[in-house]
Amino acid sequence: MTSIAKPQIPLLPLERNQLGLTIRDYSGSMSTLCAGCGHDSVTAAIQEALWGLSIPPYQVAKLSGIGCSSKTPQYFDAAAVGFNSVHGRMAAVASGAAAANRGLVVVGVSGDGDSLSIGLGNLAHAIRRNVRMLYVIANNGVYGLTKGQFSASADIGSRSRKGEPNLLPPVDPMLLGLSLGATFLARGFSGDKAQLVPILKAGLSHGGFALVDVISPCVQFNDHEGSTKSFRYVREHELQDIEADIIPVRGQIHSEQTPGAVTEVELHDGSRVLFRAVPEGYDPRDRVRVGSYLVESARRGEIATGLLYLDEETPDMHQLSETPEERLWDLPFERLCPGSAELARFQARLR
Amino acid sequence: MAEVQLPEAPSRARVNEFAIKLANVNGTGSASTNNLLMQTIFRMGVPVSGKNLFPSNIQGLPTWYEVRVSQSGHTARTASFDLMVAMNGQTYQQDIEEVASGGYLVYDDSWPLNPEMRRPDITFLGAPLAQLCAQRFTTVKERILMKNVATAGLVAALLALPLEELSKQLVAAYSRRPQLLEDNQAALELGYRYALDNFSCPLPFHVEQMGAPDGRILIDGNTAVALGAVFAGATVGAWYPITPATSVMENFVRLCAQYRRHPGPDGREAHDYLILQAEDELAALGIVVGASWAGARAFTSTSGPGLSLMQELLGLAYYTEVPAVLVDVQRAGPSTGMPTRVQQADLFSAAFASHGDTRHILLFPSDPRECFLHTVQAFDLAERFQTPVLVMSDLDIGMNDWEVPELTWDDSYRPDRGRLLGTEELERLEHFWRYGDPDLQWTTPRAVPGETPRAGHLVRGSGHDLRALYTERPDEYQEVVDRLLRKHQAAATHLPPPVVELREGAPFGVISMGSCDLAVREALEEFPGPAPSYLRITGYPFPPAVAEFIEAHTHCYVVEQNRDAQLRSLLLIETGAGGERLRPVLSYGGLPITASFIRDRILEQESPQ
Ligand SMILES: Cc1ncc(C[n+]2csc(CCOP(=O)(O)OP(=O)(O)O)c2C)c(N)n1
Ligand code: SF4
Ligand SMILES: [Mg+2]
């Protein structure tokens, strides 16, 4: 089976972004995922966020590991160069790409198996390095592509389709990220695009590693009674009380009135995020409070969503490495090679 | 083998032609003393090599340093020592056994030597260095450190090394620390004087000045690799520490700090490089693959265990045709094995690294100079052929100082970026097919992310067609992998050419690679009867000259440092030569191979019992 080109159904005149591009200019091939799979909504939200921020489609480097979720870079932004790598290693491969070219808009899409099981080590260290990228975990609590085994994010007691309960504690990427010094942590739900798109936009505008955990139910293996990653469970238990709007620097304010206590944080590229936090005293920059909020909501069986944590102070990988503004990959060779005279001088002390 | 009887009074020939070994305890500062001796002999213009035999341990275990001096240029390791400097009571027994008959052993007679250990055929020279140092220096630490320096002084007197030369080096090393310099000088003289006053100096074998070491340098392979990476324009390095590869990236860090920091437009110093110490070797190679995919010259360095972890990503880079440079500084054994001992035992896991049908390009440098050259070439080959290139160094080359001709650089060199297309070229194309339109070397157009909408495609490790689109069709899959095989074959004639030395009337050929070179040459030079031919393999895939060499001889000995005859197997697979034509000569105990081992193994098989 080859990939399928998307039929271009004529629609009403489509809205254009600042580059004069429509959402279609950010689309890819037809999805080959199961009908109703949460991952397709994640793809659509990424596409919309890129379009909404008027990012030139070819400036994106899209990467993934292996899994149903990791197939999705084929389904958006066909003008970009992408890399569907190996299971669990996307964070490392993306770190390398970001190192070579700091001008890229690096978008990584992964699954809970890809990121929290086999690739946990590489994810953890990409977070620590604060590689500037958007890293999306399309989290369904199972291994979709290998047909329904529990992943490391399955909740205790959550049942497989055959009915066996999961006995091991889940890895929560938000709590994990918090302990690793992550600089941007957000959670969304594939079924709630209105919340997800602004989160993704904020992640794309962030000056470091933006980790976005998206609950994305698997309709084949994990969307049944007893699964905490089912559409129904999430709808009933989602805590949407940390509201965040993004005001991109490139104009186009996607923000309604923001009454109540508003916390404003400026992002790397000058855009601003406005937090309207319902929980009393919720400060997205207070690691300790965010941590206890996450633990408490998890204990109640609730899923805290929204932009949960933000730190725009910590330098990213390039700042830490003191690299130049230019891209490393095509620096002029003359600047890189010391030349024959230096080689002779270097060897003077080896004689 | 018959014992070689040494003449009673060693002849003139022993001047500048001998080997010594220093036995020490690691973590006591003996390394700088060893260096002092080696450097001095090198500066006297006499060919010399130094091999550090150290344990995988930080402090307290035995360590040895072997110095071979050879005016005829035979500086491969030898297992026969004319002088043993036994400064480690733990290893006396073994050290005494290793002295050649008629040789000498220096020991510290601050403590008596067990008389049972004495051998009648060697001369024991006792010097109370510990006592002398205890009288002269106050703290325990000083006494231990300075005993090493006093040992150097003593050896210098025995070998007729000029005291001024050693002391000049101390001045260079400690010019900013006057107290330390004074102590070092005092210790040096202490040992030197003691030897002059108590022994008949110099020994019959010793060093005589041969002129300045013009055009030659002392350098280790790992430093040379790092230099190669800097000169080739590598900007991204990723690694995970492992002996004996660690100093590759440590040197790259140091050299980048020296050569790659430039004031930017804002006056701030910018670093034209980005080096990541990764969390493991999977990430290290992942970073390299990602950086190379995005256009940078990127590399990693590792050793056997790391190479094992990198297998899956090597397959990814091979199949998706992403360049990558990997320097494998080989060490001994499966698993942890013997991390501080040498072998050439990663050929199988490198040549066919990863599952499925994979083949990689390997280069086999034989000394630090070739480490430099091959590393530069590895970056060009990786980009030209859009595939991983593995530089197969080893611990002996990588971590020991070798005397080699000075490195040179052609300032007109520019990186060969292969078919990496620029924006304009891409925009002129009718269509961009990542895996279509192969050239004569079977390589296809490549585009990096971020440049132009014309290049949009998704590289994938899953089955793909010419446009990089997903496929499970047999014909489409095969079209790509068949081209990969042709591409690999095409690379053979672009690698450093093998060294072929055909000799008229040669009774047989000898084939070897890498750090075996000096020992093989020494063995062949002294081989009784007509001289055998020699082929040194420098890369894989093999060019036609390799099969031709095998064809030209009734049989060949394949000399290598592993148990399983990995090079021989590779030759059998690739050249179609019959097994009986290639006879293995295998050294795999972890110490560098010697000429006498090679000669004996070949002689055994050449002269039927
Ligand atoms: C090294 C390796 N081991 C195992 C596999 C098999 N495998 C493919 S996808 C997958 C799990 C994917 O799970 P997840 O990342 O959660 O993605 P999902 O399919 O659920 O979206 C596994 C185990 C593989 N491709 N590579
Ligand atoms: S198996 Fe599950 S995760 Fe995979 S495509 Fe189907 S619904 Fe989506
Ligand atoms: Mg999953």
PDB file of N, CA and C in Angstrom, chain B residues 493 498 500-502 508-509 511 533-535 537 542-556 571 574-577 581-582:
ATOM      1  N   THR B 493      36.339   2.008  -4.798  1.00  0.00           N
ATOM      2  CA  THR B 493      37.487   2.663  -5.424  1.00  0.00           C
ATOM      3  C   THR B 493      37.638   4.117  -4.978  1.00  0.00           C
ATOM      4  N   PRO B 498      44.396   0.476  -0.949  1.00  0.00           N
ATOM      5  CA  PRO B 498      45.149  -0.487  -0.134  1.00  0.00           C
ATOM      6  C   PRO B 498      46.640  -0.375  -0.456  1.00  0.00           C
ATOM      7  N   VAL B 500      49.751  -2.161  -1.495  1.00  0.00           N
ATOM      8  CA  VAL B 500      50.090  -3.440  -2.120  1.00  0.00           C
ATOM      9  C   VAL B 500      51.586  -3.484  -2.371  1.00  0.00           C
ATOM     10  N   GLU B 501      52.267  -4.457  -1.796  1.00  0.00           N
ATOM     11  CA  GLU B 501      53.705  -4.614  -2.029  1.00  0.00           C
ATOM     12  C   GLU B 501      53.957  -6.010  -2.557  1.00  0.00           C
ATOM     13  N   LEU B 502      53.922  -6.117  -3.892  1.00  0.00           N
ATOM     14  CA  LEU B 502      54.129  -7.419  -4.525  1.00  0.00           C
ATOM     15  C   LEU B 502      55.630  -7.657  -4.653  1.00  0.00           C
ATOM     16  N   PHE B 508      54.526 -16.555  -0.626  1.00  0.00           N
ATOM     17  CA  PHE B 508      53.133 -16.392  -0.184  1.00  0.00           C
ATOM     18  C   PHE B 508      52.891 -14.898   0.047  1.00  0.00           C
ATOM     19  N   GLY B 509      51.649 -14.576   0.301  1.00  0.00           N
ATOM     20  CA  GLY B 509      51.314 -13.190   0.610  1.00  0.00           C
ATOM     21  C   GLY B 509      50.915 -13.060   2.064  1.00  0.00           C
ATOM     22  N   ILE B 511      48.401 -10.613   4.443  1.00  0.00           N
ATOM     23  CA  ILE B 511      47.368  -9.585   4.399  1.00  0.00           C
ATOM     24  C   ILE B 511      47.097  -9.143   5.834  1.00  0.00           C
ATOM     25  N   SER B 533      55.001 -11.217  -0.232  1.00  0.00           N
ATOM     26  CA  SER B 533      54.303  -9.980  -0.602  1.00  0.00           C
ATOM     27  C   SER B 533      53.448  -9.516   0.576  1.00  0.00           C
ATOM     28  N   TYR B 534      53.052  -8.259   0.495  1.00  0.00           N
ATOM     29  CA  TYR B 534      52.269  -7.708   1.608  1.00  0.00           C
ATOM     30  C   TYR B 534      51.119  -6.868   1.061  1.00  0.00           C
ATOM     31  N   LEU B 535      49.961  -7.085   1.634  1.00  0.00           N
ATOM     32  CA  LEU B 535      48.785  -6.261   1.299  1.00  0.00           C
ATOM     33  C   LEU B 535      48.216  -5.712   2.593  1.00  0.00           C
ATOM     34  N   ILE B 537      45.098  -3.854   4.009  1.00  0.00           N
ATOM     35  CA  ILE B 537      43.730  -3.436   3.714  1.00  0.00           C
ATOM     36  C   ILE B 537      43.489  -2.093   4.396  1.00  0.00           C
ATOM     37  N   PHE B 542      36.059  -3.795  -0.441  1.00  0.00           N
ATOM     38  CA  PHE B 542      37.396  -3.982  -1.004  1.00  0.00           C
ATOM     39  C   PHE B 542      37.421  -3.636  -2.487  1.00  0.00           C
ATOM     40  N   PRO B 543      38.438  -2.898  -2.914  1.00  0.00           N
ATOM     41  CA  PRO B 543      38.590  -2.647  -4.348  1.00  0.00           C
ATOM     42  C   PRO B 543      39.145  -3.903  -5.038  1.00  0.00           C
ATOM     43  N   PRO B 544      39.130  -3.953  -6.378  1.00  0.00           N
ATOM     44  CA  PRO B 544      39.574  -5.160  -7.092  1.00  0.00           C
ATOM     45  C   PRO B 544      41.004  -5.581  -6.745  1.00  0.00           C
ATOM     46  N   ALA B 545      41.855  -4.636  -6.365  1.00  0.00           N
ATOM     47  CA  ALA B 545      43.249  -4.971  -6.058  1.00  0.00           C
ATOM     48  C   ALA B 545      43.347  -6.036  -4.963  1.00  0.00           C
ATOM     49  N   VAL B 546      42.366  -6.122  -4.114  1.00  0.00           N
ATOM     50  CA  VAL B 546      42.418  -7.083  -3.009  1.00  0.00           C
ATOM     51  C   VAL B 546      42.264  -8.514  -3.530  1.00  0.00           C
ATOM     52  N   ALA B 547      41.252  -8.731  -4.349  1.00  0.00           N
ATOM     53  CA  ALA B 547      41.055 -10.071  -4.918  1.00  0.00           C
ATOM     54  C   ALA B 547      42.240 -10.426  -5.813  1.00  0.00           C
ATOM     55  N   GLU B 548      42.768  -9.437  -6.530  1.00  0.00           N
ATOM     56  CA  GLU B 548      43.906  -9.686  -7.417  1.00  0.00           C
ATOM     57  C   GLU B 548      45.126 -10.146  -6.626  1.00  0.00           C
ATOM     58  N   PHE B 549      45.329  -9.526  -5.483  1.00  0.00           N
ATOM     59  CA  PHE B 549      46.471  -9.912  -4.641  1.00  0.00           C
ATOM     60  C   PHE B 549      46.328 -11.369  -4.199  1.00  0.00           C
ATOM     61  N   ILE B 550      45.144 -11.716  -3.758  1.00  0.00           N
ATOM     62  CA  ILE B 550      44.919 -13.096  -3.290  1.00  0.00           C
ATOM     63  C   ILE B 550      45.139 -14.059  -4.463  1.00  0.00           C
ATOM     64  N   GLU B 551      44.614 -13.691  -5.598  1.00  0.00           N
ATOM     65  CA  GLU B 551      44.728 -14.480  -6.826  1.00  0.00           C
ATOM     66  C   GLU B 551      46.205 -14.715  -7.194  1.00  0.00           C
ATOM     67  N   ALA B 552      47.041 -13.713  -6.931  1.00  0.00           N
ATOM     68  CA  ALA B 552      48.436 -13.768  -7.367  1.00  0.00           C
ATOM     69  C   ALA B 552      49.315 -14.662  -6.481  1.00  0.00           C
ATOM     70  N   HIS B 553      48.759 -15.220  -5.411  1.00  0.00           N
ATOM     71  CA  HIS B 553      49.569 -16.042  -4.513  1.00  0.00           C
ATOM     72  C   HIS B 553      48.898 -17.385  -4.282  1.00  0.00           C
ATOM     73  N   THR B 554      49.722 -18.404  -4.078  1.00  0.00           N
ATOM     74  CA  THR B 554      49.121 -19.712  -3.810  1.00  0.00           C
ATOM     75  C   THR B 554      48.338 -19.669  -2.514  1.00  0.00           C
ATOM     76  N   HIS B 555      48.892 -18.943  -1.545  1.00  0.00           N
ATOM     77  CA  HIS B 555      48.168 -18.773  -0.293  1.00  0.00           C
ATOM     78  C   HIS B 555      48.637 -17.490   0.401  1.00  0.00           C
ATOM     79  N   CYS B 556      47.799 -17.020   1.273  1.00  0.00           N
ATOM     80  CA  CYS B 556      48.111 -15.793   2.015  1.00  0.00           C
ATOM     81  C   CYS B 556      47.852 -16.029   3.490  1.00  0.00           C
ATOM     82  N   LEU B 571      37.085 -11.277   3.832  1.00  0.00           N
ATOM     83  CA  LEU B 571      37.748 -11.499   2.541  1.00  0.00           C
ATOM     84  C   LEU B 571      37.131 -12.695   1.818  1.00  0.00           C
ATOM     85  N   GLU B 574      33.746 -11.649   0.421  1.00  0.00           N
ATOM     86  CA  GLU B 574      33.731 -10.630  -0.623  1.00  0.00           C
ATOM     87  C   GLU B 574      34.536 -10.991  -1.861  1.00  0.00           C
ATOM     88  N   THR B 575      35.589 -11.821  -1.711  1.00  0.00           N
ATOM     89  CA  THR B 575      36.442 -12.060  -2.885  1.00  0.00           C
ATOM     90  C   THR B 575      36.191 -13.425  -3.499  1.00  0.00           C
ATOM     91  N   GLY B 576      35.453 -14.249  -2.817  1.00  0.00           N
ATOM     92  CA  GLY B 576      35.196 -15.579  -3.360  1.00  0.00           C
ATOM     93  C   GLY B 576      36.410 -16.494  -3.300  1.00  0.00           C
ATOM     94  N   ALA B 577      37.456 -16.067  -2.579  1.00  0.00           N
ATOM     95  CA  ALA B 577      38.641 -16.915  -2.458  1.00  0.00           C
ATOM     96  C   ALA B 577      38.291 -18.157  -1.646  1.00  0.00           C
ATOM     97  N   ARG B 581      43.064 -20.985   0.899  1.00  0.00           N
ATOM     98  CA  ARG B 581      44.055 -20.000   0.420  1.00  0.00           C
ATOM     99  C   ARG B 581      44.353 -18.926   1.451  1.00  0.00           C
ATOM    100  N   LEU B 582      43.451 -18.756   2.377  1.00  0.00           N
ATOM    101  CA  LEU B 582      43.642 -17.697   3.379  1.00  0.00           C
ATOM    102  C   LEU B 582      43.837 -18.337   4.745  1.00  0.00           C
TER     103      LEU B 582
END
